[in-house]
C-alpha atoms as one frame of an Amber mdcrd trajectory, in Angstrom:
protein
 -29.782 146.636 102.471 -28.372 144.620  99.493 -25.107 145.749  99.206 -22.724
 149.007  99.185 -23.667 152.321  99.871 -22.931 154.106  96.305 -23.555 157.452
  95.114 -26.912 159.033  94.656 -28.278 156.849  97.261 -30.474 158.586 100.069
 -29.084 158.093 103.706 -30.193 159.246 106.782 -27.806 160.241 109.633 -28.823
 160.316 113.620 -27.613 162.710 116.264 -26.822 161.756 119.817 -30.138 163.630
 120.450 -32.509 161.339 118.070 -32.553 164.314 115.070 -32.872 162.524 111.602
 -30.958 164.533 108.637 -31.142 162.847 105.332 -28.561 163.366 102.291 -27.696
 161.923  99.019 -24.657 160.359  98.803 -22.153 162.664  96.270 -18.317 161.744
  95.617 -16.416 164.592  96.892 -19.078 166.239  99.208 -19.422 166.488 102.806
 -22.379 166.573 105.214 -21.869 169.246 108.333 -23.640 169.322 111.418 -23.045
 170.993 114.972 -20.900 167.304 115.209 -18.600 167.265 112.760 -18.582 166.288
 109.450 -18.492 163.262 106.977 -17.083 163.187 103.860 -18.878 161.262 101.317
């Protein structure tokens, strides 16, 4: 990684279980899952 997350970059989140989601990164937008949320 060289710096910052910003938006429009691709993530990729990991469950407690070892499931991969990815996402791009979106000012005011959330990713959901049977976890919770994060707001991004």
């Amino acid at each position: 990684m060289s710096g910052p997350l910003a938006e429009g970059d691709l993530v990729q989140f990991l469950d407690n279980k070892g499931r991969r989601y990815q996402a791009v990164l979106t000012i005011g937008k959330e990713f959901h899952s049977h976890s919770g949320y994060i707001a991004h």
